[in-house]
Tab-separated table of N, CA and C in Angstrom:
chain	number	residue	atom	x	y	z
A	1	MET	N	95.912	133.805	86.367
A	1	MET	CA	95.474	132.794	85.442
A	1	MET	C	95.314	131.473	86.178
A	2	ALA	N	94.136	130.916	86.162
A	2	ALA	CA	93.877	129.658	86.855
A	2	ALA	C	94.386	128.497	86.011
A	3	HIS	N	95.212	127.672	86.601
A	3	HIS	CA	95.742	126.504	85.911
A	3	HIS	C	94.767	125.343	86.066
A	4	ILE	N	94.476	124.679	84.968
A	4	ILE	CA	93.610	123.508	84.985
A	4	ILE	C	94.501	122.281	84.806
A	5	ILE	N	94.481	121.415	85.778
A	5	ILE	CA	95.269	120.184	85.723
A	5	ILE	C	94.327	119.076	85.261
A	6	ASP	N	94.725	118.357	84.224
A	6	ASP	CA	93.842	117.299	83.700
A	6	ASP	C	94.122	115.948	84.363
A	7	ASP	N	93.229	115.006	84.131
A	7	ASP	CA	93.339	113.673	84.735
A	7	ASP	C	94.627	112.967	84.310
A	8	GLU	N	95.020	113.172	83.067
A	8	GLU	CA	96.225	112.527	82.554
A	8	GLU	C	97.464	112.982	83.330
A	9	THR	N	97.537	114.263	83.639
A	9	THR	CA	98.670	114.796	84.399
A	9	THR	C	98.700	114.200	85.802
A	10	ILE	N	97.529	114.124	86.437
A	10	ILE	CA	97.459	113.559	87.788
A	10	ILE	C	97.869	112.088	87.764
A	11	GLU	N	97.413	111.347	86.767
A	11	GLU	CA	97.800	109.938	86.632
A	11	GLU	C	99.317	109.821	86.497
A	12	TYR	N	99.899	110.674	85.657
A	12	TYR	CA	101.342	110.650	85.424
A	12	TYR	C	102.112	110.975	86.708
A	13	VAL	N	101.685	111.992	87.414
A	13	VAL	CA	102.339	112.365	88.675
A	13	VAL	C	102.198	111.232	89.685
A	14	GLY	N	101.028	110.593	89.728
A	14	GLY	CA	100.822	109.459	90.629
A	14	GLY	C	101.776	108.320	90.321
A	15	ILE	N	101.991	108.057	89.032
A	15	ILE	CA	102.920	106.994	88.630
A	15	ILE	C	104.341	107.355	89.043
A	16	LEU	N	104.735	108.607	88.792
A	16	LEU	CA	106.088	109.037	89.174
A	16	LEU	C	106.301	108.940	90.679
A	17	ALA	N	105.273	109.309	91.447
A	17	ALA	CA	105.387	109.302	92.906
A	17	ALA	C	105.063	107.928	93.495
A	18	LYS	N	104.701	106.977	92.621
A	18	LYS	CA	104.327	105.631	93.056
A	18	LYS	C	103.191	105.679	94.062
A	19	LEU	N	102.160	106.458	93.723
A	19	LEU	CA	100.984	106.609	94.573
A	19	LEU	C	99.767	106.017	93.882
A	20	GLU	N	98.937	105.405	94.674
A	20	GLU	CA	97.637	104.970	94.165
A	20	GLU	C	96.616	105.895	94.797
A	21	LEU	N	95.990	106.722	93.971
A	21	LEU	CA	95.049	107.717	94.476
A	21	LEU	C	93.618	107.324	94.124
A	22	SER	N	92.724	107.535	95.087
A	22	SER	CA	91.310	107.344	94.806
A	22	SER	C	90.838	108.509	93.934
A	23	GLN	N	89.652	108.390	93.367
A	23	GLN	CA	89.126	109.462	92.526
A	23	GLN	C	89.003	110.764	93.318
A	24	GLU	N	88.595	110.644	94.569
A	24	GLU	CA	88.466	111.828	95.438
A	24	GLU	C	89.835	112.480	95.669
A	25	GLU	N	90.855	111.652	95.908
A	25	GLU	CA	92.210	112.175	96.122
A	25	GLU	C	92.748	112.821	94.851
A	26	LYS	N	92.423	112.244	93.702
A	26	LYS	CA	92.860	112.817	92.428
A	26	LYS	C	92.254	114.194	92.224
A	27	GLU	N	90.974	114.347	92.519
A	27	GLU	CA	90.307	115.646	92.370
A	27	GLU	C	90.936	116.676	93.295
A	28	SER	N	91.197	116.256	94.531
A	28	SER	CA	91.824	117.164	95.501
A	28	SER	C	93.221	117.561	95.031
A	29	ALA	N	93.985	116.580	94.516
A	29	ALA	CA	95.341	116.857	94.049
A	29	ALA	C	95.324	117.807	92.858
A	30	LYS	N	94.346	117.654	91.978
A	30	LYS	CA	94.246	118.546	90.821
A	30	LYS	C	94.045	119.991	91.277
A	31	LYS	N	93.170	120.188	92.253
A	31	LYS	CA	92.923	121.546	92.764
A	31	LYS	C	94.181	122.113	93.419
A	32	GLU	N	94.843	121.288	94.245
A	32	GLU	CA	96.029	121.752	94.962
A	32	GLU	C	97.172	122.070	93.999
A	33	MET	N	97.355	121.238	92.983
A	33	MET	CA	98.415	121.503	92.002
A	33	MET	C	98.116	122.786	91.230
A	34	GLY	N	96.854	123.006	90.916
A	34	GLY	CA	96.470	124.242	90.241
A	34	GLY	C	96.783	125.457	91.095
A	35	LEU	N	96.500	125.366	92.399
A	35	LEU	CA	96.797	126.472	93.316
A	35	LEU	C	98.304	126.726	93.407
A	36	MET	N	99.088	125.642	93.422
A	36	MET	CA	100.550	125.799	93.476
A	36	MET	C	101.064	126.508	92.226
A	37	LEU	N	100.549	126.100	91.075
A	37	LEU	CA	100.995	126.730	89.831
A	37	LEU	C	100.563	128.197	89.765
A	38	ASP	N	99.374	128.507	90.281
A	38	ASP	CA	98.930	129.905	90.350
A	38	ASP	C	99.885	130.719	91.230
A	39	TYR	N	100.306	130.118	92.357
A	39	TYR	CA	101.215	130.809	93.264
A	39	TYR	C	102.563	131.047	92.589
A	40	ILE	N	103.042	130.061	91.851
A	40	ILE	CA	104.312	130.217	91.129
A	40	ILE	C	104.194	131.344	90.108
A	41	ASP	N	103.057	131.411	89.412
A	41	ASP	CA	102.849	132.522	88.474
A	41	ASP	C	102.919	133.861	89.191
A	42	LYS	N	102.326	133.917	90.381
A	42	LYS	CA	102.348	135.152	91.174
A	42	LYS	C	103.792	135.527	91.532
A	43	LEU	N	104.575	134.524	91.948
A	43	LEU	CA	105.980	134.785	92.287
A	43	LEU	C	106.767	135.242	91.070
A	44	ASN	N	106.433	134.714	89.901
A	44	ASN	CA	107.134	135.099	88.681
A	44	ASN	C	106.872	136.548	88.291
A	45	GLU	N	105.853	137.158	88.861
A	45	GLU	CA	105.567	138.566	88.587
A	45	GLU	C	106.545	139.502	89.295
A	46	LEU	N	107.241	138.994	90.301
A	46	LEU	CA	108.169	139.820	91.072
A	46	LEU	C	109.388	140.189	90.245
A	47	ASP	N	109.868	141.411	90.444
A	47	ASP	CA	111.076	141.864	89.772
A	47	ASP	C	112.280	141.391	90.588
A	48	THR	N	113.002	140.445	90.061
A	48	THR	CA	114.168	139.909	90.767
A	48	THR	C	115.473	140.301	90.089
A	49	GLU	N	115.422	141.303	89.265
A	49	GLU	CA	116.624	141.785	88.573
A	49	GLU	C	117.657	142.231	89.602
A	50	GLY	N	118.855	141.698	89.505
A	50	GLY	CA	119.934	142.092	90.410
A	50	GLY	C	119.903	141.378	91.753
A	51	ILE	N	118.947	140.495	91.977
A	51	ILE	CA	118.861	139.749	93.241
A	51	ILE	C	119.588	138.423	93.063
A	52	LEU	N	120.556	138.177	93.916
A	52	LEU	CA	121.317	136.934	93.829
A	52	LEU	C	120.519	135.779	94.431
A	53	PRO	N	120.604	134.607	93.825
A	53	PRO	CA	119.934	133.437	94.410
A	53	PRO	C	120.570	133.093	95.746
A	54	MET	N	119.778	132.507	96.631
A	54	MET	CA	120.314	132.115	97.928
A	54	MET	C	119.727	130.780	98.342
A	55	SER	N	120.457	130.082	99.175
A	55	SER	CA	120.003	128.781	99.633
A	55	SER	C	119.397	128.861	101.021
A	56	HIS	N	119.565	129.983	101.699
A	56	HIS	CA	119.056	130.130	103.057
A	56	HIS	C	118.688	131.587	103.290
A	57	VAL	N	117.736	131.805	104.166
A	57	VAL	CA	117.276	133.159	104.435
A	57	VAL	C	118.349	133.985	105.137
A	58	PHE	N	119.074	133.340	106.041
A	58	PHE	CA	120.108	134.041	106.794
A	58	PHE	C	121.470	133.734	106.196
A	59	PRO	N	122.392	134.683	106.268
A	59	PRO	CA	123.734	134.395	105.748
A	59	PRO	C	124.422	133.331	106.612
A	60	ILE	N	124.931	132.317	105.962
A	60	ILE	CA	125.597	131.241	106.693
A	60	ILE	C	126.984	131.058	106.098
A	61	ASP	N	127.982	131.087	106.947
A	61	ASP	CA	129.352	130.858	106.523
A	61	ASP	C	129.905	129.684	107.304
A	62	ASN	N	130.611	128.796	106.615
A	62	ASN	CA	131.281	127.714	107.312
A	62	ASN	C	132.451	128.297	108.093
A	63	VAL	N	132.584	127.849	109.306
A	63	VAL	CA	133.691	128.298	110.138
A	63	VAL	C	134.591	127.092	110.360
A	64	PHE	N	135.711	127.117	109.694
A	64	PHE	CA	136.640	126.011	109.811
A	64	PHE	C	137.710	126.352	110.831
A	65	ARG	N	138.112	125.337	111.551
A	65	ARG	CA	139.192	125.506	112.515
A	65	ARG	C	139.996	124.224	112.551
A	66	GLU	N	141.178	124.307	113.045
A	66	GLU	CA	141.987	123.117	113.230
A	66	GLU	C	141.339	122.234	114.287
A	67	ASP	N	141.381	120.944	114.071
A	67	ASP	CA	140.847	119.996	115.043
A	67	ASP	C	141.959	119.701	116.050
A	68	VAL	N	141.939	120.466	117.135
A	68	VAL	CA	143.000	120.372	118.133
A	68	VAL	C	142.431	119.767	119.407
A	69	VAL	N	143.082	118.732	119.906
A	69	VAL	CA	142.674	118.111	121.163
A	69	VAL	C	143.050	119.054	122.287
A	70	GLU	N	142.064	119.410	123.103
A	70	GLU	CA	142.324	120.367	124.176
A	70	GLU	C	142.374	119.715	125.549
A	71	ASN	N	141.616	118.613	125.713
A	71	ASN	CA	141.590	118.016	127.045
A	71	ASN	C	142.551	116.845	127.191
A	72	GLY	N	143.166	116.402	126.127
A	72	GLY	CA	144.203	115.384	126.186
A	72	GLY	C	143.734	114.073	126.784
A	73	ASP	N	144.693	113.278	127.199
A	73	ASP	CA	144.409	111.955	127.761
A	73	ASP	C	144.295	112.077	129.273
A	74	ASP	N	143.082	112.241	129.740
A	74	ASP	CA	142.831	112.364	131.177
A	74	ASP	C	142.134	111.101	131.673
A	75	ARG	N	142.621	109.966	131.162
A	75	ARG	CA	141.977	108.674	131.423
A	75	ARG	C	141.785	108.410	132.914
A	76	GLU	N	142.784	108.680	133.696
A	76	GLU	CA	142.692	108.393	135.130
A	76	GLU	C	141.536	109.155	135.776
A	77	ASN	N	141.413	110.420	135.428
A	77	ASN	CA	140.336	111.251	135.981
A	77	ASN	C	138.957	110.798	135.474
A	78	ILE	N	138.887	110.440	134.185
A	78	ILE	CA	137.625	110.006	133.594
A	78	ILE	C	137.160	108.708	134.248
A	79	LEU	N	138.085	107.791	134.493
A	79	LEU	CA	137.716	106.487	135.047
A	79	LEU	C	137.377	106.526	136.534
A	80	LYS	N	137.538	107.668	137.179
A	80	LYS	CA	137.174	107.777	138.593
A	80	LYS	C	135.684	107.501	138.798
A	81	ASN	N	134.866	107.817	137.813
A	81	ASN	CA	133.419	107.612	137.930
A	81	ASN	C	132.944	106.274	137.379
A	82	ALA	N	133.848	105.454	136.886
A	82	ALA	CA	133.461	104.171	136.301
A	82	ALA	C	133.062	103.192	137.400
A	83	PRO	N	131.868	102.564	137.269
A	83	PRO	CA	131.488	101.555	138.265
A	83	PRO	C	132.448	100.365	138.238
A	84	GLU	N	132.902	99.989	137.011
A	84	GLU	CA	133.894	98.921	136.872
A	84	GLU	C	134.878	99.309	135.776
A	85	LYS	N	136.166	98.936	135.987
A	85	LYS	CA	137.190	99.253	134.995
A	85	LYS	C	137.977	97.995	134.672
A	86	LYS	N	138.531	97.998	133.456
A	86	LYS	CA	139.411	96.891	133.064
A	86	LYS	C	140.387	97.403	132.024
A	87	ASP	N	141.642	97.238	132.263
A	87	ASP	CA	142.707	97.633	131.337
A	87	ASP	C	142.588	99.089	130.909
A	88	GLY	N	142.284	99.986	131.835
A	88	GLY	CA	142.222	101.411	131.532
A	88	GLY	C	140.995	101.832	130.754
A	89	ALA	N	139.909	101.044	130.809
A	89	ALA	CA	138.678	101.388	130.095
A	89	ALA	C	137.475	101.029	130.959
A	90	PHE	N	136.313	101.550	130.580
A	90	PHE	CA	135.081	101.182	131.261
A	90	PHE	C	134.773	99.731	130.971
A	91	LYS	N	134.385	98.973	131.973
A	91	LYS	CA	133.961	97.600	131.769
A	91	LYS	C	132.443	97.585	131.767
A	92	VAL	N	131.867	97.033	130.715
A	92	VAL	CA	130.418	97.007	130.586
A	92	VAL	C	129.965	95.564	130.420
A	93	PRO	N	128.675	95.283	130.703
A	93	PRO	CA	128.191	93.919	130.540
A	93	PRO	C	128.234	93.496	129.071
A	94	LYS	N	128.465	92.225	128.846
A	94	LYS	CA	128.487	91.666	127.499
A	94	LYS	C	127.078	91.735	126.913
A	95	THR	N	126.960	92.237	125.699
A	95	THR	CA	125.628	92.383	125.085
A	95	THR	C	125.424	91.473	123.883
A	96	VAL	N	126.476	90.897	123.341
A	96	VAL	CA	126.380	90.047	122.155
A	96	VAL	C	127.081	88.733	122.469
A	97	ASP	N	126.464	87.650	122.086
A	97	ASP	CA	127.097	86.334	122.284
A	97	ASP	C	128.009	85.982	121.146
């Protein structure tokens, strides 16, 4: 079933989306919206009985773990590569007055 989108609907959608559309853009949008609605009708023909809704194509599970520090305070080793150090930290040029 071909959906016919009228000018009033396009105007309303334009207002909701805060878009200013030229007449040519409105005509194009009407055709595209009609095609989208036709596609939705096609999808509605599918038998989805017993199919659970999903948010992603692949199964995704959150993997929680304790936030455990593994490398500890290795400040001395880290600062070996510092061009300049001050009070146990990297010294960098001042960027804000």
